[in-house]
Coordinates of N, CA and C in Angstrom, one line a residue:
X34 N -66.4 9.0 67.8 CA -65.3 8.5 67.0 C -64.4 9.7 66.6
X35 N -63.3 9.9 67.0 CA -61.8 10.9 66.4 C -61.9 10.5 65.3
X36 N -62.0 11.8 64.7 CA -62.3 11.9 63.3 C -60.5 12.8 62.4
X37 N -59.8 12.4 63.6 CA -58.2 13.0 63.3 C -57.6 11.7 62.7
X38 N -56.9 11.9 61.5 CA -56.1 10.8 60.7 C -55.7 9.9 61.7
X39 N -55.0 8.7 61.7 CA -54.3 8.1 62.5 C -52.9 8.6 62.7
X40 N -52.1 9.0 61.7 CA -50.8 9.2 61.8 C -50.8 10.3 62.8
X41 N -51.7 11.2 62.4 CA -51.9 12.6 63.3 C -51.8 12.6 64.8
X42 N -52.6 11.1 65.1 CA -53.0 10.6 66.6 C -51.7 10.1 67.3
X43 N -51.2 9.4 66.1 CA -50.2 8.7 66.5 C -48.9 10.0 66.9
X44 N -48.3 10.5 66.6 CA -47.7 11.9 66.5 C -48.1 12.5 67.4
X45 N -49.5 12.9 67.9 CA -49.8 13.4 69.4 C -49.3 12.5 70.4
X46 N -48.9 11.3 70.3 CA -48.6 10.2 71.4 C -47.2 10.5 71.3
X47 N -46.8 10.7 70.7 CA -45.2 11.1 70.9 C -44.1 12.2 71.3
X48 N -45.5 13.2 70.8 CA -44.7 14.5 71.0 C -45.9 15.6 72.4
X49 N -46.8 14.8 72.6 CA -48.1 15.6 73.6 C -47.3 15.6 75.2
X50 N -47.3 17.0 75.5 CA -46.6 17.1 77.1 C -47.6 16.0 77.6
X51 N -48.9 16.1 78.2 CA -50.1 15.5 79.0 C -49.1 13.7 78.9
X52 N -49.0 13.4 78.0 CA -48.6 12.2 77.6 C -47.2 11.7 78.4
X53 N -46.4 12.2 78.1 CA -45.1 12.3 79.0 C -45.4 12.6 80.5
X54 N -46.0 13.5 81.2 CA -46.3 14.1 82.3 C -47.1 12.5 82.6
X55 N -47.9 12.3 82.1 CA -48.6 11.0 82.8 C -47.8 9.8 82.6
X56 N -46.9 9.4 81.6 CA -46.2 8.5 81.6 C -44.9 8.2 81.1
X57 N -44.2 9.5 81.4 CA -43.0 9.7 81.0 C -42.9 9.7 79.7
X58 N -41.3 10.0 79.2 CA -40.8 10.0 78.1 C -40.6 8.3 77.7
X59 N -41.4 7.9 76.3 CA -41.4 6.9 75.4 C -40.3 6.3 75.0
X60 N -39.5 7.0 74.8 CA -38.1 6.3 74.6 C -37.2 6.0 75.8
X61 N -37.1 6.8 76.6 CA -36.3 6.5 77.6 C -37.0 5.2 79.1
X62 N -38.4 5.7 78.6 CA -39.0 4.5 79.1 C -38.9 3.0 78.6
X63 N -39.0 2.8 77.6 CA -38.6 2.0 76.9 C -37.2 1.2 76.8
X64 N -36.6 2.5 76.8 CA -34.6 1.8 77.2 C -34.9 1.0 78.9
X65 N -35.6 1.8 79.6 CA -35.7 1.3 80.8 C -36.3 -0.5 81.0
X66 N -36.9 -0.6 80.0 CA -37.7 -1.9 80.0 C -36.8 -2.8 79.1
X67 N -35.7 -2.3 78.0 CA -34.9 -3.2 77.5 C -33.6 -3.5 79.0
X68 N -33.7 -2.4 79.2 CA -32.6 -2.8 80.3 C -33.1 -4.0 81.5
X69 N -34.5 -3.4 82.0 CA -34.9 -4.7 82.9 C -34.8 -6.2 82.5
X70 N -35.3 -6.3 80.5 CA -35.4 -7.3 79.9 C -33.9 -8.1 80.2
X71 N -33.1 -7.0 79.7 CA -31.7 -7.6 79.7 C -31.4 -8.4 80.8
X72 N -31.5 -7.9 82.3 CA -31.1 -8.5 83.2 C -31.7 -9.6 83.4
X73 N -33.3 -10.0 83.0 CA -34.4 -10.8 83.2 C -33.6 -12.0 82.0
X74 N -33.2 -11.8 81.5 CA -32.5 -12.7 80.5 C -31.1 -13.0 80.6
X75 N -30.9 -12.3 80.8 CA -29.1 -12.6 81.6 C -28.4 -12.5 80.0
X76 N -28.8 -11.5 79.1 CA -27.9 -11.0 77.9 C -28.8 -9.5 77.3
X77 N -28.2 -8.5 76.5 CA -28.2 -7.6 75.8 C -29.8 -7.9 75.4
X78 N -30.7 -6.9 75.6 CA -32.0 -6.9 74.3 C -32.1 -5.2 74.5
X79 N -31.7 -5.2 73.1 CA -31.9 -4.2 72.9 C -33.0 -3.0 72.6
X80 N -33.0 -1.9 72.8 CA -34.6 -1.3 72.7 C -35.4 -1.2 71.3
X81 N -34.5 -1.5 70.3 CA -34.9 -1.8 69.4 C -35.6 -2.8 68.8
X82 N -35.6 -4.0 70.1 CA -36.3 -5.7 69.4 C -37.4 -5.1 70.8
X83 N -37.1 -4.2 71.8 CA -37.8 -4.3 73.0 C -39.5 -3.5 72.4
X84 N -38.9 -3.0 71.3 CA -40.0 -1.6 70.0 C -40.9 -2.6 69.0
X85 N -39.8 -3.6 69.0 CA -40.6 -4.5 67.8 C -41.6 -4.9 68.0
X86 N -41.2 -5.7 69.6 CA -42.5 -6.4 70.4 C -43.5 -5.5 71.2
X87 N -43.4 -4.7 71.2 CA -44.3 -3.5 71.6 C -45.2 -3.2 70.6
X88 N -44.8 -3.1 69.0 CA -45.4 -3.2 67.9 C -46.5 -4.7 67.7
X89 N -45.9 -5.7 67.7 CA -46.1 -7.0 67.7 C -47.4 -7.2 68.5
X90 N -47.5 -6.7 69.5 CA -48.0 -6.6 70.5 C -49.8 -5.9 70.2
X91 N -49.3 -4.9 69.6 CA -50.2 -4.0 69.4 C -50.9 -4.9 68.4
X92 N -50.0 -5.3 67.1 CA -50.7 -5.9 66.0 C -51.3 -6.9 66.0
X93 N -51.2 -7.9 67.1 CA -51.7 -9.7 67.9 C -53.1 -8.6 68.4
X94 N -53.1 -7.8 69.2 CA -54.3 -7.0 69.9 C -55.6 -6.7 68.8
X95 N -55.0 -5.9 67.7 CA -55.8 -5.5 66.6 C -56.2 -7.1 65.7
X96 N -56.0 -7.7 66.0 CA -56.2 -9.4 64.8 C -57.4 -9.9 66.0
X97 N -57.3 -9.7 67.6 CA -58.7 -10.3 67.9 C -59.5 -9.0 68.1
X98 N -59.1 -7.8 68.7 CA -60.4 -6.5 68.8 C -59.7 -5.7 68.0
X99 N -60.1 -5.2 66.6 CA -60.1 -4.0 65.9 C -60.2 -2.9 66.7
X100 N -59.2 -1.8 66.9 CA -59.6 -0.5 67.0 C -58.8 0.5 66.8
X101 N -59.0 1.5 66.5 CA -57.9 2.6 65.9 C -57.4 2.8 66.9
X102 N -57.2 2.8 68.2 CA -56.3 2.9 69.0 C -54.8 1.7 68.9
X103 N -55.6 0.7 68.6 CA -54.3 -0.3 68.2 C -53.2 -0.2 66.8
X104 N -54.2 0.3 65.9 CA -53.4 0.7 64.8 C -52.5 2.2 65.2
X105 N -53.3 3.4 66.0 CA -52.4 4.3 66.5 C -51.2 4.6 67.3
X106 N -51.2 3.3 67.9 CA -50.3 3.0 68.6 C -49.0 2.2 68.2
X107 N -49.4 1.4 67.0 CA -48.4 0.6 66.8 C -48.0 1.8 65.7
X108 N -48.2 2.8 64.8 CA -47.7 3.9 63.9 C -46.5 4.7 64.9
X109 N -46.9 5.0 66.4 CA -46.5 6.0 67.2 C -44.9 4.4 67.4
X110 N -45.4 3.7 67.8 CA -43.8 2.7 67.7 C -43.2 2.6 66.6
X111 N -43.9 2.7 65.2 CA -42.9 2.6 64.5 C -42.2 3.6 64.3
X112 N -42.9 4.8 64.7 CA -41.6 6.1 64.2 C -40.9 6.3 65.2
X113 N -40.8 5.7 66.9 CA -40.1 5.9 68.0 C -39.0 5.0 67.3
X114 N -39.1 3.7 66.4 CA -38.1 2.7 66.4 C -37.4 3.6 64.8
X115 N -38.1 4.3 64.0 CA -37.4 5.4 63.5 C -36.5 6.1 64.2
X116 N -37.0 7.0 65.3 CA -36.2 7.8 65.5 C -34.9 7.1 66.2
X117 N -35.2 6.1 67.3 CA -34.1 5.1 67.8 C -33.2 4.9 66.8
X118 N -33.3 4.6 65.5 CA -32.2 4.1 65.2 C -31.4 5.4 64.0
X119 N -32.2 6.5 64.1 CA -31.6 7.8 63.3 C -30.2 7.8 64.4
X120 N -30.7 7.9 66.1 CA -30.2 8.4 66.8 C -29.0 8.1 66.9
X121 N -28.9 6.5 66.4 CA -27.5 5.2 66.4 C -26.7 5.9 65.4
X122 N -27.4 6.3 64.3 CA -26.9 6.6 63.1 C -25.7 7.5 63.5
X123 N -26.3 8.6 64.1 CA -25.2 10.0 64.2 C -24.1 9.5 65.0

């Protein structure tokens, strides 16, 4: 059992080279999948509802199997959908 906080875990998922190197950058992957959505829908979804349900996702997972990997995961989306919309800000 990782005996590292969650927040902590979650924060290695976002900022860990190994992590990127194996499956790219999180955000821009992400824009990549709102953009596919977009066209799959034939209107705008933006990466910010595309973050929600990535969250959503995570939280439906944790309601039938508990495990700290689902709660670490949905922590690491919510601060990506943090930083997404710092980014709008500027």
């Amino acid at each position: 059992m990782n005996k590292t906080p969650l927040i902590d875990q979650a924060k290695e998922i976002l900022t860990k080279d190994d992590a990127h190197r194996k499956y790219g950058d999180l955000i821009e992957s992400t824009e990549r999948t709102a953009q596919v959505a977009s066209v799959l829908f034939g209107k705008e979804v933006p990466i910010e509802l595309v973050t929600i349900i990535y969250i959503a996702g995570k939280l439906c997972r944790e309601g039938y199997a508990a495990k700290d990997d689902n709660i670490v995961d949905a922590i690491a989306y919510l601060e990506m959908l943090n930083q997404i919309k710092k980014s709008k800000v500027k």
